[in-house]
Coordinates of C-alpha atoms in Angstrom, one line a residue:
M264 CA 22.4 -6.9 2.4
S265 CA 20.0 -8.0 -0.4
Y266 CA 20.8 -10.9 -2.8
Y267 CA 21.5 -8.5 -5.7
K268 CA 23.7 -6.2 -3.7
K269 CA 25.8 -9.1 -2.4
L270 CA 26.0 -10.6 -5.9
K271 CA 27.3 -7.3 -7.3
K272 CA 29.8 -7.0 -4.5
D273 CA 31.0 -10.6 -5.1
L274 CA 31.3 -10.0 -8.9
A275 CA 33.3 -6.8 -8.3
G276 CA 35.6 -8.7 -5.9
A277 CA 36.1 -11.5 -8.4
A278 CA 36.9 -9.0 -11.2
S279 CA 39.4 -7.2 -8.9
A280 CA 41.1 -10.6 -8.1
G281 CA 41.5 -11.3 -11.8
I282 CA 39.2 -14.4 -11.7
I283 CA 36.9 -12.9 -14.3
T284 CA 37.1 -9.7 -16.4
S285 CA 35.1 -6.5 -15.6
D286 CA 33.1 -7.0 -18.8
Q287 CA 32.2 -10.6 -17.7
A288 CA 31.2 -9.3 -14.3
D289 CA 28.9 -6.7 -15.9
L290 CA 27.3 -9.3 -18.2
V291 CA 26.6 -11.7 -15.3
W292 CA 25.2 -8.9 -13.2
E293 CA 22.9 -7.7 -16.0
R294 CA 21.6 -11.2 -16.7
A295 CA 20.9 -11.9 -13.0
Y296 CA 19.3 -8.5 -12.4
S297 CA 17.1 -8.7 -15.5
G298 CA 15.4 -11.7 -14.0
R299 CA 13.4 -9.5 -11.5
V300 CA 9.7 -9.1 -12.1
F301 CA 10.1 -5.3 -12.5
A302 CA 13.7 -5.2 -13.5
S303 CA 13.1 -3.1 -16.7
F304 CA 11.0 -0.5 -14.8
K305 CA 12.6 2.8 -14.2
A306 CA 11.0 5.7 -12.3
A307 CA 9.7 7.2 -15.6
H308 CA 8.0 3.9 -16.3
W309 CA 6.2 3.9 -13.0
I310 CA 5.1 7.4 -13.7
G311 CA 3.8 6.2 -17.1
A312 CA 1.8 3.4 -15.5
A313 CA 0.3 6.0 -13.1
A314 CA -0.5 8.2 -16.1
G315 CA -2.4 5.3 -17.7
L316 CA -4.4 4.7 -14.5
F317 CA -5.3 8.4 -14.2
I318 CA -6.3 8.6 -17.8
A319 CA -8.6 5.6 -17.3
L320 CA -10.1 7.3 -14.2
G321 CA -10.5 10.5 -16.1
V322 CA -12.4 8.8 -18.9
I323 CA -14.7 7.3 -16.3
L324 CA -15.4 10.7 -14.7
V325 CA -16.0 12.5 -18.0
A326 CA -18.4 9.7 -19.2
A327 CA -20.2 9.7 -15.9
H328 CA -20.7 13.5 -16.0
N329 CA -22.3 13.3 -19.5
W330 CA -23.9 9.9 -19.1
D331 CA -27.6 10.9 -19.7
K332 CA -26.7 12.8 -22.8
I333 CA -25.2 9.9 -24.7
G334 CA -27.3 7.2 -26.4
D335 CA -26.9 3.5 -25.8
I336 CA -25.6 2.7 -29.2
A337 CA -23.2 5.6 -29.1
K338 CA -22.0 4.5 -25.7
M339 CA -21.1 1.0 -26.8
G340 CA -19.7 2.2 -30.1
A341 CA -17.5 4.8 -28.5
F342 CA -16.2 2.3 -26.0
L343 CA -15.3 -0.3 -28.7
L344 CA -13.5 2.3 -30.8
L345 CA -11.6 3.5 -27.8
F346 CA -10.7 0.0 -26.7
A347 CA -9.5 -1.0 -30.2
G348 CA -7.6 2.3 -30.6
T349 CA -5.9 1.8 -27.2
A350 CA -4.9 -1.7 -28.1
E351 CA -3.6 -0.7 -31.6
A352 CA -1.6 2.3 -30.1
A353 CA -0.1 0.1 -27.4
A354 CA 1.0 -2.5 -30.1
R355 CA 2.5 0.2 -32.4
L356 CA 4.3 2.0 -29.6
E357 CA 5.6 -1.1 -27.9
E358 CA 9.2 -0.2 -28.3
K359 CA 8.6 3.2 -26.6
P360 CA 8.0 2.5 -22.9
A361 CA 7.1 6.1 -22.1
A362 CA 4.0 5.8 -24.3
A363 CA 3.4 2.0 -24.2
I364 CA 3.2 1.6 -20.5
P365 CA 0.3 4.2 -20.0
L366 CA -1.5 2.7 -22.9
E367 CA -1.1 -0.9 -21.7
T368 CA -2.3 0.1 -18.2
L369 CA -5.3 1.8 -19.8
W370 CA -5.9 -1.3 -22.0
F371 CA -5.8 -3.6 -18.9
F372 CA -8.5 -1.6 -17.0
M373 CA -10.7 -0.8 -19.9
P374 CA -12.6 -4.1 -19.9
V375 CA -14.0 -3.1 -16.5
L376 CA -15.6 0.0 -18.2
G377 CA -17.0 -2.1 -21.0
I378 CA -18.5 -4.8 -18.8
G379 CA -20.1 -2.2 -16.5
L380 CA -21.4 -0.2 -19.5
Y381 CA -23.0 -3.3 -21.1
A382 CA -24.6 -4.4 -17.8
Q383 CA -26.1 -1.0 -17.2
I384 CA -27.4 -0.5 -20.7
F385 CA -29.2 -3.9 -20.7
N386 CA -30.0 -3.9 -17.0
L387 CA -28.1 -7.2 -16.5
S388 CA -27.6 -8.9 -13.1
G389 CA -26.5 -12.3 -12.0
D390 CA -23.3 -14.1 -11.0
P391 CA -20.9 -11.6 -9.4
V392 CA -17.8 -13.6 -10.5
K393 CA -18.6 -13.6 -14.3
P394 CA -17.5 -10.0 -14.9
Y395 CA -14.1 -10.6 -13.3
L396 CA -13.5 -13.8 -15.2
L397 CA -14.4 -12.0 -18.4
W398 CA -12.1 -9.1 -17.5
A399 CA -9.3 -11.6 -17.0
A400 CA -10.0 -13.3 -20.3
L401 CA -10.0 -9.9 -22.2
S402 CA -6.8 -8.9 -20.5
A403 CA -5.0 -12.3 -21.2
P404 CA -3.7 -11.3 -24.7
L405 CA -2.0 -8.2 -23.3
A406 CA -0.5 -10.3 -20.4
L407 CA 0.7 -13.0 -22.9
F408 CA 2.2 -10.8 -25.6
S409 CA 3.4 -7.7 -23.9
K410 CA 7.2 -7.4 -23.5
R411 CA 6.8 -5.8 -20.1
P412 CA 5.7 -7.8 -17.0
L413 CA 3.2 -5.3 -15.6
A414 CA 0.1 -6.6 -17.4
A415 CA 0.9 -10.3 -16.6
Y416 CA 1.5 -9.4 -13.0
L417 CA -1.8 -7.5 -12.8
S418 CA -3.7 -10.4 -14.6
S419 CA -2.2 -12.9 -12.2
I420 CA -3.3 -10.9 -9.2
L421 CA -6.8 -10.5 -10.7
L422 CA -7.2 -14.2 -11.2
F423 CA -6.0 -15.1 -7.7
A424 CA -8.2 -12.5 -6.1
T425 CA -11.2 -13.8 -8.1
L426 CA -10.3 -17.4 -7.1
Y427 CA -10.2 -16.6 -3.4
W428 CA -13.3 -14.4 -3.4
G429 CA -15.3 -16.7 -5.6
T430 CA -14.5 -20.1 -4.0
L431 CA -14.9 -18.9 -0.4
G432 CA -18.3 -17.5 -1.2
S433 CA -21.5 -19.5 -1.8
T434 CA -23.4 -17.6 -4.5
S435 CA -21.2 -17.8 -7.6
M436 CA -20.1 -20.1 -10.3
L437 CA -16.8 -20.5 -8.5
S438 CA -18.3 -21.3 -5.1
L439 CA -16.9 -24.4 -3.4
T440 CA -18.2 -23.9 0.1
A441 CA -21.6 -25.1 1.2
G442 CA -24.4 -22.6 1.2
Y443 CA -27.0 -22.0 3.9
N444 CA -28.7 -25.3 3.0
H445 CA -25.3 -27.1 3.3
A446 CA -25.7 -28.6 -0.2
A447 CA -22.5 -29.7 -2.0
Q448 CA -21.5 -27.5 -4.9
P449 CA -21.5 -29.0 -8.5
L450 CA -18.3 -30.8 -9.6
W451 CA -17.8 -28.5 -12.5
H452 CA -17.2 -25.6 -10.0
W453 CA -14.0 -27.4 -9.0
G454 CA -12.9 -27.7 -12.6
L455 CA -13.4 -24.0 -13.2
A456 CA -11.6 -23.1 -9.9
L457 CA -8.6 -25.3 -10.9
A458 CA -8.5 -23.7 -14.3
V459 CA -8.5 -20.2 -12.8
L460 CA -5.7 -21.3 -10.4
A461 CA -3.6 -22.7 -13.3
A462 CA -4.1 -19.5 -15.3
G463 CA -3.0 -17.4 -12.4
I464 CA 0.2 -19.4 -12.0
S465 CA 1.0 -19.6 -15.7
L466 CA 0.4 -15.8 -16.3
F467 CA 2.7 -14.8 -13.4
P468 CA 5.7 -13.2 -15.1
G469 CA 9.2 -14.7 -15.1
E470 CA 10.4 -18.1 -14.0
K471 CA 10.1 -17.5 -10.3
T472 CA 7.3 -19.7 -8.9
G473 CA 7.5 -18.9 -5.2
K474 CA 4.7 -16.3 -5.0
P475 CA 2.1 -17.9 -7.4
L476 CA 2.8 -21.4 -6.0
G477 CA 2.4 -20.0 -2.5
A478 CA -0.9 -18.4 -3.4
G479 CA -2.1 -21.7 -4.7
I480 CA -1.0 -23.7 -1.7
V481 CA -2.6 -21.2 0.7
W482 CA -5.8 -21.4 -1.3
L483 CA -5.7 -25.3 -1.1
F484 CA -5.3 -25.1 2.7
F485 CA -8.3 -22.7 2.9
M486 CA -10.3 -25.3 0.9
L487 CA -9.3 -28.0 3.4
A488 CA -10.2 -25.8 6.4
A489 CA -13.5 -24.4 4.9
E490 CA -16.8 -26.1 4.5
T491 CA -16.0 -27.8 1.2
A492 CA -16.1 -31.3 -0.3
I493 CA -12.4 -31.7 0.8
K494 CA -12.7 -30.4 4.3
V495 CA -10.6 -31.9 7.2
R496 CA -11.5 -31.3 10.8
S497 CA -9.3 -33.6 13.0
E498 CA -6.3 -32.0 14.6
A499 CA -3.9 -34.5 13.1
L500 CA -5.0 -34.1 9.5
V501 CA -5.2 -30.3 9.7
L502 CA -1.7 -30.2 11.1
L503 CA -0.4 -32.8 8.6
A504 CA -1.9 -30.9 5.7
G505 CA -0.5 -27.5 6.8
M506 CA 3.0 -28.8 7.4
S507 CA 3.1 -30.9 4.2
L508 CA 1.9 -28.0 2.1
S509 CA 4.5 -25.7 3.7
V510 CA 7.3 -28.2 3.0
L511 CA 6.1 -28.4 -0.7
W512 CA 6.1 -24.6 -1.0
L513 CA 9.5 -24.4 0.6
S514 CA 10.9 -27.1 -1.7
W515 CA 9.4 -26.0 -5.1
G516 CA 9.0 -22.3 -4.8
R517 CA 11.8 -20.8 -6.9
E518 CA 13.1 -17.4 -5.9
Q519 CA 16.4 -15.6 -7.0
D520 CA 17.6 -18.4 -9.2
D521 CA 17.3 -21.2 -6.7
S522 CA 19.0 -19.3 -3.9
P523 CA 19.2 -21.3 -0.6
R524 CA 17.2 -18.5 1.0
P525 CA 13.6 -19.0 -0.3
G526 CA 12.3 -16.0 1.7
L527 CA 8.6 -16.1 2.4
P528 CA 8.2 -20.0 2.1
L529 CA 10.9 -20.4 4.7
T530 CA 9.2 -17.8 7.0
V531 CA 5.9 -19.7 6.7
W532 CA 7.6 -23.0 7.6
I533 CA 9.3 -21.5 10.6
A534 CA 6.0 -19.9 11.7
A535 CA 4.1 -23.3 11.3
V536 CA 6.7 -25.1 13.4
Y537 CA 6.6 -22.3 16.0
A538 CA 2.8 -22.6 16.1
M539 CA 3.2 -26.3 17.0
T540 CA 5.2 -25.3 20.1
F541 CA 1.9 -23.9 21.6
F542 CA 0.5 -27.4 21.8
W543 CA 2.1 -27.4 25.2
H544 CA -1.3 -25.8 26.3
Y545 CA -3.4 -28.3 24.4
S546 CA -6.3 -30.2 26.0
P547 CA -8.8 -32.4 24.1
A548 CA -11.7 -30.1 25.2
S549 CA -10.0 -27.0 23.7
Y550 CA -10.4 -28.4 20.1
R551 CA -13.9 -29.1 18.9
G552 CA -13.4 -29.4 15.1
Y553 CA -16.8 -27.7 14.7
G554 CA -18.5 -31.0 15.6
Q555 CA -17.8 -32.3 12.1
T556 CA -15.8 -35.1 10.6
D557 CA -13.3 -35.3 7.8
T558 CA -14.4 -36.0 4.3
V559 CA -13.0 -38.8 2.2
M560 CA -11.6 -36.4 -0.4
G561 CA -10.1 -34.2 2.3
G562 CA -8.2 -37.2 3.7
I563 CA -7.0 -38.2 0.2
V564 CA -5.7 -34.7 -0.6
T565 CA -4.0 -34.5 2.8
W566 CA -2.2 -37.9 2.5
A567 CA -1.3 -37.1 -1.2
A568 CA 0.3 -33.8 0.0
F569 CA 2.2 -35.7 2.7
A570 CA 3.4 -38.4 0.2
G571 CA 4.4 -35.7 -2.3
A572 CA 6.4 -33.8 0.4
L573 CA 8.2 -37.0 1.4
I574 CA 9.1 -37.9 -2.2
T575 CA 10.2 -34.3 -2.7
L576 CA 12.6 -34.5 0.3
A577 CA 14.0 -37.8 -1.1
L578 CA 14.6 -36.6 -4.6
R579 CA 15.1 -32.8 -4.5
K580 CA 17.8 -30.6 -3.1
Q581 CA 16.8 -29.1 0.2
R582 CA 16.4 -25.3 0.5
L583 CA 16.2 -24.9 4.3
L584 CA 20.0 -24.4 4.8
P585 CA 22.9 -23.5 2.5
E586 CA 24.3 -26.4 0.4
G587 CA 26.5 -28.9 2.2
K588 CA 26.4 -32.6 3.0
K589 CA 25.8 -32.2 6.7
E590 CA 23.4 -29.3 6.1
A591 CA 21.4 -31.5 3.6
Y592 CA 21.0 -34.3 6.1
L593 CA 20.1 -31.9 8.9
A594 CA 17.6 -29.9 6.7
K595 CA 15.8 -33.0 5.3
G596 CA 15.6 -34.5 8.8
L597 CA 14.1 -31.3 10.2
L598 CA 11.6 -31.0 7.4
A599 CA 10.5 -34.6 7.7
A600 CA 10.3 -34.3 11.5
S601 CA 8.1 -31.2 11.2
M602 CA 5.5 -33.3 9.2
L603 CA 5.8 -36.4 11.3
C604 CA 5.0 -34.4 14.4
A605 CA 1.3 -34.5 13.2
F606 CA 1.2 -38.2 14.0
L607 CA 1.4 -37.4 17.7
L608 CA -2.1 -35.9 17.4
F609 CA -3.9 -39.1 16.3
D610 CA -5.9 -40.0 19.3
A611 CA -4.2 -37.0 21.0
N612 CA -4.1 -36.4 24.7
E613 CA -2.3 -33.8 26.8
G614 CA 0.8 -36.0 27.1
S615 CA 1.3 -36.6 23.4
A616 CA 0.5 -32.9 22.7
K617 CA 3.3 -31.9 25.1
I618 CA 5.7 -34.3 23.3
L619 CA 4.7 -32.6 20.0
A620 CA 5.4 -29.1 21.5
V621 CA 8.8 -30.2 22.9
T622 CA 9.7 -31.8 19.5
A623 CA 8.8 -28.6 17.7
N624 CA 11.1 -26.7 20.1
F625 CA 14.0 -29.0 19.3
I626 CA 13.3 -28.6 15.6
L627 CA 13.5 -24.8 15.9
A628 CA 16.6 -25.0 18.1
A629 CA 18.3 -27.4 15.6
F630 CA 17.4 -25.1 12.7
G631 CA 18.8 -22.1 14.5
T632 CA 22.0 -23.9 15.4
G633 CA 22.3 -25.1 11.8
C634 CA 21.9 -21.5 10.6
I635 CA 24.6 -20.3 13.0
M636 CA 27.1 -23.0 12.1
S637 CA 26.5 -22.6 8.3
G638 CA 26.7 -18.8 8.7
A639 CA 30.0 -19.0 10.6
K640 CA 31.4 -21.4 8.0
S641 CA 30.4 -19.3 5.0
S642 CA 31.0 -15.9 6.7
D643 CA 27.3 -15.1 6.3
E644 CA 26.3 -12.5 8.9
K645 CA 22.6 -12.6 7.9
L646 CA 22.4 -16.3 8.4
I647 CA 24.0 -16.1 11.8
N648 CA 21.5 -13.4 12.8
K649 CA 18.6 -15.6 11.6
G650 CA 19.8 -18.5 13.7
V651 CA 20.2 -16.4 16.8
L652 CA 16.8 -14.8 16.3
V653 CA 15.0 -18.2 16.0
I654 CA 16.7 -19.6 19.1
T655 CA 16.1 -16.5 21.2
L656 CA 12.5 -16.3 20.2
T657 CA 12.0 -19.9 21.0
A658 CA 13.7 -19.6 24.4
V659 CA 11.8 -16.5 25.4
T660 CA 8.4 -17.9 24.4
R661 CA 9.1 -21.2 26.3
F662 CA 10.2 -19.2 29.4
I663 CA 6.8 -17.4 29.4
D664 CA 5.0 -20.7 28.8
I665 CA 6.7 -22.4 31.7
F666 CA 7.0 -19.6 34.3
G667 CA 4.2 -17.3 33.1
N668 CA 1.9 -18.5 35.9
L669 CA 4.5 -17.3 38.5
L670 CA 4.3 -13.7 37.3
K671 CA 1.8 -12.5 39.9
S672 CA 3.7 -9.7 41.5
G673 CA 5.6 -6.6 40.6
V674 CA 8.8 -8.1 41.9
A675 CA 8.4 -11.1 39.7
F676 CA 8.0 -8.9 36.6
I677 CA 11.1 -6.9 37.6
I678 CA 13.2 -10.1 38.0
T679 CA 11.9 -11.4 34.7
G680 CA 12.7 -8.1 33.0
L681 CA 16.2 -8.2 34.4
A682 CA 16.6 -11.8 33.2
F683 CA 15.5 -10.8 29.7
A684 CA 17.9 -7.9 29.7
A685 CA 20.8 -10.2 30.7
L686 CA 19.8 -12.6 28.0
A687 CA 19.7 -9.9 25.4
Y688 CA 23.2 -8.7 26.5
F689 CA 24.8 -12.1 26.3
V690 CA 23.0 -13.1 23.1
N691 CA 24.2 -9.9 21.4
R692 CA 27.7 -10.5 22.6
G693 CA 27.7 -14.1 21.3
R694 CA 26.2 -13.0 18.0
K695 CA 28.9 -10.3 17.5
A696 CA 31.6 -12.8 18.5
L697 CA 30.4 -15.3 15.9
I698 CA 30.2 -12.6 13.2
E699 CA 33.7 -11.4 13.9
A700 CA 35.0 -15.0 13.9
A701 CA 33.3 -15.6 10.6
K702 CA 35.0 -12.6 9.0
K703 CA 38.5 -13.7 10.0

């Protein structure tokens, strides 16, 4: 059951019990539901948006078919008139979604036509990132002033896509990675990249920060892993950076009005801890670090992320488990432990790597147990299922790690399959028993 369906059911139950009136329940529901990114969009609105896109494509095809028959001045003049007319019509019809949405969609994509037209007329070439930054700048007024979130959503996606593509390349004004000559990129490239990142986050519609913050955090990790001025290469710093950034995303990414289920950030944190369990197979020779060393700035960024994550854990409510005093202590301890595991990789050897893997297994097991206990206490079936899934996945993976080398015959595979079938049976029985007990 989704968050909004559960909320609606709970409000209906509260109204039936006389705790609140039906009108109050409806008002609370409408306020919560209107916070979604596309809450105001109906089926007709999506059809309208598609209409705007098809109109834009149609204009492109008509112009392309008659391109040689139109003079350069006429081309630019016609485009500017069409662009201004579209913007004016969208502003005047703002209160009529059936007309405004197609016009706003057309308005958003029209700068691409104008930039391409101008470049072709004057035979321009150069930095491949400039047209996309100009497109984003021309679309910013629409994103800022439109009453609907579609333009802001599209502008934010455009900025993040340009940021990733530009910074990971080596031939643009956004490039941050070293080129073929391994020369460092100018400092102002970083300023421009951070400005694009800030614009992408600020333009994202609504107050939910989970997705844009996550996109920024993933980009920062890419910069640490790529050949940039802030690169890190040692196993310990790479792991410390990844875990610290995942904890920051989990702690600060707001979704569904600070719901204790942060969704994607939680999944990323679980996946990061799960990845640490595979250090059971680590050997110093298996990690080369590309034969390079960490940069000073990379170390500073990594330690700053770690310090920020620790301060966040100390001062901010945890979002790993539902609220509760015991849950808070458990969650903060698990988040801190997931970051501190990286210290086992300083001067790592096979023994310390195995300790890290075992610790990561215990973190997952403790998290799964916490989910089951919290779910049983709050009658939350979804939370119980999540805990059972985490524990089962961990147990099965570790079984394969430990006994995988013994699977050398058909009989061994049959015995393992039967063991997994028995495990599935008893896990499912236990899960159903917990759910039934929670409902009583």
